[in-house]
Amino acid sequence: MDGVLHDDLLHPELFRGAGTRGADRAFQRADQQLTEAPHHRVAGSARILLIGHVTRDIIRVPGRRDREQPGGSVYYAGMALCGLGHQVTILTRIASRDEALLLADLRRAGARVENLPSARTACFVNAQGPGGIDDRVQEMRAEADPFGAALLQAVQGLSCDAVYFGSLLAGDLDAALILRIAECFPRAIKLFDAQGPLRVRHDTHVMPCVWPDAGQVLSVCDIVKADQEESLRLTGARTAAAAAARLADLGVAQVLITRGGQGALLRSGGRSRRLAAWRPRSGVCAIVDTTGCGDTFLAAYLHAVLNGRPPQAAAQFAAIAATMKLTRFGPLCCGENDIVAFAAQP
């Protein structure tokens, strides 16, 4: 045995006719063992600061025309959090000429977006392969300028309940800058997506790399997300469960390791749980666009935590939101009731 608890995600029948309150009760019943609550509950709308590059993305899906749209971790997470009713502030770097095109969605959704202008806008091509959710090839056509001292000036005077670090490449946000930002918000939940510091651009290719400052940075974070491959490279572990335990040993309260179509692994309160990928009752889910699913997952997880759900229930809600994102192009920007209704569909 691997010492990991195994759980299926909540069956949609639990949501049928329940409404948001009924879904909340179902989520609470789902996990009686994980009672950790490292941060205060924020009822309703929370103030959330997201830091990272908005990108120009080209989405390539077999049998369809290429589609160009905004992208980047903070774009997908920011849109999801706006839809869920939070007060979102985004600090990003794109070329000034691209502001009207790439930041309009976020601003229409209600986000306050401040651009610290870059000479270039980061541009990715995300090509979906025939193998479905776990088959994707990515290339990078342009790289934006990294964040610097101007970021520290931009956060002055801000207050927030959570800070979401969504870098895309190593060097986007150096360790010293992240630590300074964390010090500015001592009471806020700090979330970190480990994807960015573990990869570099070489020509048009996105290549894996070593992250020497991982321990220093992650030790000040409360919630960390990585996919399975990233978690193994990050920790040197042989299994996702061992990787999650090593990250928790750094002081991370809640570790999320996403595994694509295989679901996710949650480490919290000294225990690990494997969670199956959520699927509708029919078992059939039309995959339209996988880009941004991990960002949507982390945003929905944060929303659930801020509203008082325990970690496993938060992960279950996040998995449903990520599956809903799979079924459409672009970001998921909808309310909690819409996600509950999606879960209740036959």
Tab-separated table of C-alpha atoms in Angstrom:
chain	number	residue	atom	x	y	z
A	1	MET	CA	0.000	0.000	0.000
A	2	ASP	CA	1.174	3.548	-0.735
A	3	GLY	CA	-0.290	5.161	2.371
A	4	VAL	CA	-2.532	7.355	0.235
A	5	LEU	CA	-6.284	7.472	0.691
A	6	HIS	CA	-8.315	7.002	-2.493
A	7	ASP	CA	-11.609	8.809	-3.069
A	8	ASP	CA	-13.909	9.292	-6.025
A	9	LEU	CA	-15.054	12.847	-6.543
A	10	LEU	CA	-18.582	13.727	-5.470
A	11	HIS	CA	-21.272	12.181	-7.640
A	12	PRO	CA	-23.427	14.802	-9.377
A	13	GLU	CA	-26.548	13.288	-7.755
A	14	LEU	CA	-25.460	15.029	-4.571
A	15	PHE	CA	-26.101	18.356	-6.271
A	16	ARG	CA	-29.432	17.539	-7.909
A	17	GLY	CA	-31.996	20.064	-6.740
A	18	ALA	CA	-29.769	21.086	-3.872
A	19	GLY	CA	-28.811	24.609	-4.889
A	20	THR	CA	-25.672	26.217	-3.500
A	21	ARG	CA	-26.512	25.532	0.155
A	22	GLY	CA	-27.224	21.886	-0.536
A	23	ALA	CA	-23.970	21.575	-2.445
A	24	ASP	CA	-22.135	23.152	0.479
A	25	ARG	CA	-23.591	20.549	2.834
A	26	ALA	CA	-22.570	17.790	0.442
A	27	PHE	CA	-19.045	19.152	0.212
A	28	GLN	CA	-18.799	19.355	4.003
A	29	ARG	CA	-19.989	15.766	4.449
A	30	ALA	CA	-17.418	14.589	1.917
A	31	ASP	CA	-14.536	15.184	4.298
A	32	GLN	CA	-14.747	14.761	8.039
A	33	GLN	CA	-11.067	13.958	8.488
A	34	LEU	CA	-9.400	17.047	7.004
A	35	THR	CA	-10.359	19.793	9.435
A	36	GLU	CA	-7.317	22.009	8.994
A	37	ALA	CA	-8.221	25.700	8.665
A	38	PRO	CA	-4.924	27.645	8.527
A	39	HIS	CA	-6.590	30.919	7.519
A	40	HIS	CA	-9.697	32.840	8.413
A	41	ARG	CA	-12.800	32.331	6.353
A	42	VAL	CA	-13.692	35.204	4.014
A	43	ALA	CA	-17.430	35.186	3.467
A	44	GLY	CA	-18.543	36.296	0.010
A	45	SER	CA	-16.193	38.484	-2.001
A	46	ALA	CA	-12.474	38.331	-1.179
A	47	ARG	CA	-9.713	40.672	-2.322
A	48	ILE	CA	-7.312	38.661	-4.467
A	49	LEU	CA	-4.066	39.888	-6.038
A	50	LEU	CA	-2.683	37.968	-9.025
A	51	ILE	CA	0.830	38.532	-10.352
A	52	GLY	CA	2.017	37.174	-13.691
A	53	HIS	CA	2.110	37.657	-17.446
A	54	VAL	CA	-1.021	37.767	-19.557
A	55	THR	CA	-0.129	36.200	-22.910
A	56	ARG	CA	-1.224	36.039	-26.514
A	57	ASP	CA	-2.204	32.388	-27.063
A	58	ILE	CA	-2.767	30.520	-30.300
A	59	ILE	CA	-4.951	27.454	-29.657
A	60	ARG	CA	-4.519	24.659	-32.199
A	61	VAL	CA	-7.044	21.816	-32.109
A	62	PRO	CA	-7.226	19.011	-34.728
A	63	GLY	CA	-10.009	19.626	-37.231
A	64	ARG	CA	-10.498	23.290	-36.256
A	65	ARG	CA	-9.029	26.606	-37.342
A	66	ASP	CA	-6.357	28.124	-35.135
A	67	ARG	CA	-7.872	30.399	-32.511
A	68	GLU	CA	-6.058	33.420	-31.027
A	69	GLN	CA	-7.034	34.598	-27.562
A	70	PRO	CA	-5.617	36.000	-24.302
A	71	GLY	CA	-3.927	33.496	-22.016
A	72	GLY	CA	-1.551	33.002	-19.136
A	73	SER	CA	-2.098	31.695	-15.628
A	74	VAL	CA	-3.345	35.005	-14.232
A	75	TYR	CA	-5.775	35.459	-17.135
A	76	TYR	CA	-7.530	32.125	-16.647
A	77	ALA	CA	-7.408	32.294	-12.853
A	78	GLY	CA	-8.449	35.947	-12.843
A	79	MET	CA	-11.457	35.358	-15.079
A	80	ALA	CA	-12.563	32.410	-12.950
A	81	LEU	CA	-12.238	34.414	-9.726
A	82	CYS	CA	-14.147	37.360	-11.206
A	83	GLY	CA	-16.954	35.002	-12.189
A	84	LEU	CA	-17.007	33.616	-8.656
A	85	GLY	CA	-17.581	37.108	-7.314
A	86	HIS	CA	-14.201	38.182	-5.968
A	87	GLN	CA	-12.460	41.558	-6.109
A	88	VAL	CA	-9.560	40.813	-8.436
A	89	THR	CA	-6.439	42.906	-8.990
A	90	ILE	CA	-3.916	41.788	-11.607
A	91	LEU	CA	-0.378	43.080	-12.063
A	92	THR	CA	1.015	42.030	-15.422
A	93	ARG	CA	3.505	42.912	-18.157
A	94	ILE	CA	2.538	43.077	-21.820
A	95	ALA	CA	3.373	45.403	-24.697
A	96	SER	CA	1.318	48.608	-24.458
A	97	ARG	CA	-0.004	48.101	-27.988
A	98	ASP	CA	-1.680	44.839	-26.878
A	99	GLU	CA	-3.531	46.219	-23.855
A	100	ALA	CA	-6.862	46.851	-25.574
A	101	LEU	CA	-6.951	43.362	-27.081
A	102	LEU	CA	-5.569	41.212	-24.276
A	103	LEU	CA	-6.830	42.942	-21.129
A	104	ALA	CA	-10.363	43.821	-22.229
A	105	ASP	CA	-11.932	40.538	-21.056
A	106	LEU	CA	-10.494	40.887	-17.569
A	107	ARG	CA	-11.596	44.490	-17.227
A	108	ARG	CA	-15.098	43.719	-18.507
A	109	ALA	CA	-15.308	40.910	-15.966
A	110	GLY	CA	-14.573	43.424	-13.205
A	111	ALA	CA	-10.852	42.962	-12.599
A	112	ARG	CA	-8.593	45.907	-11.878
A	113	VAL	CA	-5.611	45.368	-14.185
A	114	GLU	CA	-2.382	47.342	-14.012
A	115	ASN	CA	0.078	46.832	-16.840
A	116	LEU	CA	3.769	47.429	-16.181
A	117	PRO	CA	4.649	47.788	-19.881
A	118	SER	CA	6.976	45.293	-21.548
A	119	ALA	CA	8.802	45.609	-24.862
A	120	ARG	CA	7.071	42.404	-25.987
A	121	THR	CA	4.051	40.316	-25.077
A	122	ALA	CA	4.593	36.642	-24.311
A	123	CYS	CA	3.103	34.445	-27.046
A	124	PHE	CA	2.420	30.700	-26.823
A	125	VAL	CA	1.117	28.142	-29.294
A	126	ASN	CA	-0.808	25.383	-27.504
A	127	ALA	CA	-1.434	22.469	-29.857
A	128	GLN	CA	-3.920	19.822	-28.740
A	129	GLY	CA	-2.938	16.345	-29.938
A	130	PRO	CA	-5.251	13.463	-30.857
A	131	GLY	CA	-4.712	11.827	-27.449
A	132	GLY	CA	-7.081	14.142	-25.574
A	133	ILE	CA	-6.546	15.977	-22.304
A	134	ASP	CA	-3.048	14.628	-21.639
A	135	ASP	CA	-1.743	15.181	-25.182
A	136	ARG	CA	-0.559	18.753	-25.723
A	137	VAL	CA	2.492	20.321	-27.367
A	138	GLN	CA	3.518	23.871	-26.522
A	139	GLU	CA	5.862	26.317	-28.197
A	140	MET	CA	6.714	29.914	-27.328
A	141	ARG	CA	7.074	32.549	-30.017
A	142	ALA	CA	7.857	35.573	-27.827
A	143	GLU	CA	8.880	36.258	-24.230
A	144	ALA	CA	7.854	39.286	-22.151
A	145	ASP	CA	10.171	41.241	-19.874
A	146	PRO	CA	10.470	39.885	-16.309
A	147	PHE	CA	9.021	41.686	-13.314
A	148	GLY	CA	11.338	44.038	-11.418
A	149	ALA	CA	11.369	46.821	-8.850
A	150	ALA	CA	8.287	48.464	-10.389
A	151	LEU	CA	6.254	45.546	-9.047
A	152	LEU	CA	7.111	46.494	-5.468
A	153	GLN	CA	5.934	50.031	-6.139
A	154	ALA	CA	2.709	48.722	-7.678
A	155	VAL	CA	1.739	46.722	-4.583
A	156	GLN	CA	2.173	49.643	-2.203
A	157	GLY	CA	-1.137	50.577	-0.639
A	158	LEU	CA	-2.890	47.376	-1.738
A	159	SER	CA	-4.622	45.093	0.726
A	160	CYS	CA	-5.675	41.547	-0.054
A	161	ASP	CA	-6.862	38.259	1.389
A	162	ALA	CA	-4.840	36.139	-1.049
A	163	VAL	CA	-1.840	36.554	-3.355
A	164	TYR	CA	-1.616	34.298	-6.422
A	165	PHE	CA	1.830	33.971	-8.028
A	166	GLY	CA	1.364	32.811	-11.636
A	167	SER	CA	4.736	33.020	-13.377
A	168	LEU	CA	5.181	31.356	-16.762
A	169	LEU	CA	8.960	30.922	-17.028
A	170	ALA	CA	12.010	30.816	-14.808
A	171	GLY	CA	13.122	34.393	-14.185
A	172	ASP	CA	9.673	35.966	-14.548
A	173	LEU	CA	9.605	36.539	-10.789
A	174	ASP	CA	12.916	36.035	-9.003
A	175	ALA	CA	13.012	34.608	-5.495
A	176	ALA	CA	13.962	37.863	-3.783
A	177	LEU	CA	11.003	39.648	-5.372
A	178	ILE	CA	8.555	36.914	-4.380
A	179	LEU	CA	9.798	37.006	-0.791
A	180	ARG	CA	9.450	40.792	-0.671
A	181	ILE	CA	5.895	40.581	-2.001
A	182	ALA	CA	5.054	37.900	0.573
A	183	GLU	CA	6.339	40.186	3.332
A	184	CYS	CA	4.021	42.951	2.109
A	185	PHE	CA	0.970	40.755	2.799
A	186	PRO	CA	1.745	38.784	5.971
A	187	ARG	CA	-1.880	37.784	6.653
A	188	ALA	CA	-2.828	36.856	3.090
A	189	ILE	CA	-2.987	33.309	1.749
A	190	LYS	CA	-0.068	32.799	-0.651
A	191	LEU	CA	-0.663	30.518	-3.636
A	192	PHE	CA	2.041	29.418	-6.028
A	193	ASP	CA	1.784	27.597	-9.343
A	194	ALA	CA	5.087	25.745	-9.663
A	195	GLN	CA	4.935	25.492	-13.457
A	196	GLY	CA	6.759	28.730	-14.315
A	197	PRO	CA	10.082	28.399	-12.451
A	198	LEU	CA	10.509	24.845	-13.767
A	199	ARG	CA	10.803	25.765	-17.441
A	200	VAL	CA	12.780	28.010	-19.769
A	201	ARG	CA	12.482	29.097	-23.378
A	202	HIS	CA	15.015	27.785	-25.880
A	203	ASP	CA	14.327	29.105	-29.390
A	204	THR	CA	10.601	28.394	-29.684
A	205	HIS	CA	10.708	25.387	-27.381
A	206	VAL	CA	9.647	25.358	-23.733
A	207	MET	CA	12.156	23.181	-21.887
A	208	PRO	CA	12.302	21.878	-18.300
A	209	CYS	CA	14.884	23.354	-15.947
A	210	VAL	CA	16.074	23.178	-12.343
A	211	TRP	CA	14.654	25.632	-9.813
A	212	PRO	CA	17.405	26.274	-7.234
A	213	ASP	CA	15.307	28.641	-5.095
A	214	ALA	CA	12.343	26.302	-4.716
A	215	GLY	CA	12.756	25.612	-1.009
A	216	GLN	CA	13.186	29.266	-0.125
A	217	VAL	CA	10.129	30.396	-2.081
A	218	LEU	CA	7.743	27.560	-1.299
A	219	SER	CA	8.432	27.792	2.418
A	220	VAL	CA	6.462	31.069	2.496
A	221	CYS	CA	3.538	29.667	0.481
A	222	ASP	CA	0.335	28.183	1.897
A	223	ILE	CA	-1.044	26.479	-1.216
A	224	VAL	CA	1.154	25.080	-4.004
A	225	LYS	CA	0.024	23.451	-7.259
A	226	ALA	CA	2.148	21.399	-9.645
A	227	ASP	CA	1.349	18.747	-12.194
A	228	GLN	CA	2.744	15.269	-11.606
A	229	GLU	CA	5.824	15.643	-13.812
A	230	GLU	CA	6.630	19.034	-12.293
A	231	SER	CA	6.294	17.685	-8.760
A	232	LEU	CA	8.752	14.868	-9.439
A	233	ARG	CA	11.328	17.191	-10.999
A	234	LEU	CA	10.831	19.719	-8.236
A	235	THR	CA	11.439	17.284	-5.386
A	236	GLY	CA	13.436	14.409	-6.877
A	237	ALA	CA	10.765	12.020	-5.602
A	238	ARG	CA	9.676	8.933	-7.526
A	239	THR	CA	5.952	9.205	-6.872
A	240	ALA	CA	3.457	12.035	-6.639
A	241	ALA	CA	2.626	11.053	-3.057
A	242	ALA	CA	6.274	11.280	-2.017
A	243	ALA	CA	6.630	14.594	-3.854
A	244	ALA	CA	3.594	16.003	-2.060
A	245	ALA	CA	4.992	14.914	1.303
A	246	ARG	CA	8.329	16.607	0.568
A	247	LEU	CA	6.601	19.839	-0.405
A	248	ALA	CA	4.534	19.695	2.775
A	249	ASP	CA	7.759	19.269	4.746
A	250	LEU	CA	8.775	22.731	3.495
A	251	GLY	CA	5.815	24.143	5.386
A	252	VAL	CA	3.242	24.205	2.572
A	253	ALA	CA	-0.150	23.687	4.235
A	254	GLN	CA	-1.968	22.365	1.161
A	255	VAL	CA	-0.268	20.703	-1.819
A	256	LEU	CA	-2.189	20.020	-5.035
A	257	ILE	CA	-0.693	17.736	-7.674
A	258	THR	CA	-2.796	17.604	-10.825
A	259	ARG	CA	-2.662	14.470	-12.979
A	260	GLY	CA	-4.718	15.410	-16.033
A	261	GLY	CA	-7.246	12.725	-16.865
A	262	GLN	CA	-6.062	10.751	-13.836
A	263	GLY	CA	-7.398	13.320	-11.372
A	264	ALA	CA	-5.356	14.935	-8.623
A	265	LEU	CA	-3.519	14.293	-5.377
A	266	LEU	CA	-4.110	16.440	-2.307
A	267	ARG	CA	-1.737	16.652	0.661
A	268	SER	CA	-3.061	18.414	3.745
A	269	GLY	CA	-2.963	17.912	7.496
A	270	GLY	CA	-0.300	15.220	7.211
A	271	ARG	CA	-2.405	13.033	4.904
A	272	SER	CA	-2.543	12.473	1.157
A	273	ARG	CA	-5.614	11.646	-0.890
A	274	ARG	CA	-5.928	10.651	-4.525
A	275	LEU	CA	-8.998	12.156	-6.135
A	276	ALA	CA	-10.398	10.728	-9.346
A	277	ALA	CA	-11.025	13.119	-12.210
A	278	TRP	CA	-14.590	14.398	-12.091
A	279	ARG	CA	-16.878	13.315	-14.925
A	280	PRO	CA	-20.580	13.869	-15.565
A	281	ARG	CA	-23.100	11.119	-14.812
A	282	SER	CA	-23.072	10.062	-18.447
A	283	GLY	CA	-19.331	9.484	-18.246
A	284	VAL	CA	-18.929	11.510	-21.441
A	285	CYS	CA	-17.205	14.890	-21.462
A	286	ALA	CA	-16.568	16.699	-24.742
A	287	ILE	CA	-13.013	18.064	-24.594
A	288	VAL	CA	-12.880	21.384	-26.430
A	289	ASP	CA	-9.881	23.276	-25.014
A	290	THR	CA	-7.495	22.079	-22.284
A	291	THR	CA	-5.551	25.356	-22.015
A	292	GLY	CA	-6.059	27.012	-18.632
A	293	CYS	CA	-7.619	24.022	-16.876
A	294	GLY	CA	-4.937	23.904	-14.179
A	295	ASP	CA	-5.281	27.639	-13.570
A	296	THR	CA	-9.052	27.288	-13.310
A	297	PHE	CA	-8.592	24.393	-10.880
A	298	LEU	CA	-6.370	26.462	-8.582
A	299	ALA	CA	-8.666	29.498	-8.742
A	300	ALA	CA	-11.737	27.430	-7.878
A	301	TYR	CA	-9.822	25.730	-5.069
A	302	LEU	CA	-8.911	29.107	-3.593
A	303	HIS	CA	-12.532	30.245	-3.845
A	304	ALA	CA	-13.712	27.186	-1.929
A	305	VAL	CA	-11.038	27.563	0.761
A	306	LEU	CA	-11.863	31.238	1.244
A	307	ASN	CA	-15.486	30.258	1.740
A	308	GLY	CA	-14.649	27.801	4.490
A	309	ARG	CA	-14.599	24.435	2.754
A	310	PRO	CA	-12.035	21.897	3.980
A	311	PRO	CA	-9.234	20.943	1.566
A	312	GLN	CA	-10.756	17.778	0.080
A	313	ALA	CA	-14.105	19.439	-0.535
A	314	ALA	CA	-12.311	22.433	-2.071
A	315	ALA	CA	-10.398	20.101	-4.410
A	316	GLN	CA	-13.619	18.392	-5.432
A	317	PHE	CA	-15.256	21.706	-6.284
A	318	ALA	CA	-12.118	22.712	-8.209
A	319	ALA	CA	-12.177	19.489	-10.227
A	320	ILE	CA	-15.745	20.136	-11.336
A	321	ALA	CA	-14.852	23.693	-12.364
A	322	ALA	CA	-11.826	22.432	-14.330
A	323	THR	CA	-13.980	19.865	-16.143
A	324	MET	CA	-16.481	22.590	-16.992
A	325	LYS	CA	-13.605	24.647	-18.426
A	326	LEU	CA	-12.620	21.701	-20.649
A	327	THR	CA	-15.918	21.927	-22.482
A	328	ARG	CA	-15.381	25.438	-23.877
A	329	PHE	CA	-12.830	27.669	-25.561
A	330	GLY	CA	-11.347	30.431	-23.488
A	331	PRO	CA	-11.731	31.019	-19.762
A	332	LEU	CA	-14.397	29.848	-17.367
A	333	CYS	CA	-16.137	32.934	-15.977
A	334	CYS	CA	-19.309	31.953	-14.160
A	335	GLY	CA	-20.820	31.891	-10.699
A	336	GLU	CA	-20.784	29.068	-8.177
A	337	ASN	CA	-24.431	28.284	-8.934
A	338	ASP	CA	-23.483	27.653	-12.575
A	339	ILE	CA	-20.794	25.166	-11.515
A	340	VAL	CA	-23.277	23.426	-9.205
A	341	ALA	CA	-25.791	23.244	-12.075
A	342	PHE	CA	-23.125	21.802	-14.386
A	343	ALA	CA	-22.348	19.116	-11.808
A	344	ALA	CA	-26.026	18.195	-11.585
A	345	GLN	CA	-26.445	17.595	-15.326
A	346	PRO	CA	-27.240	14.019	-16.389
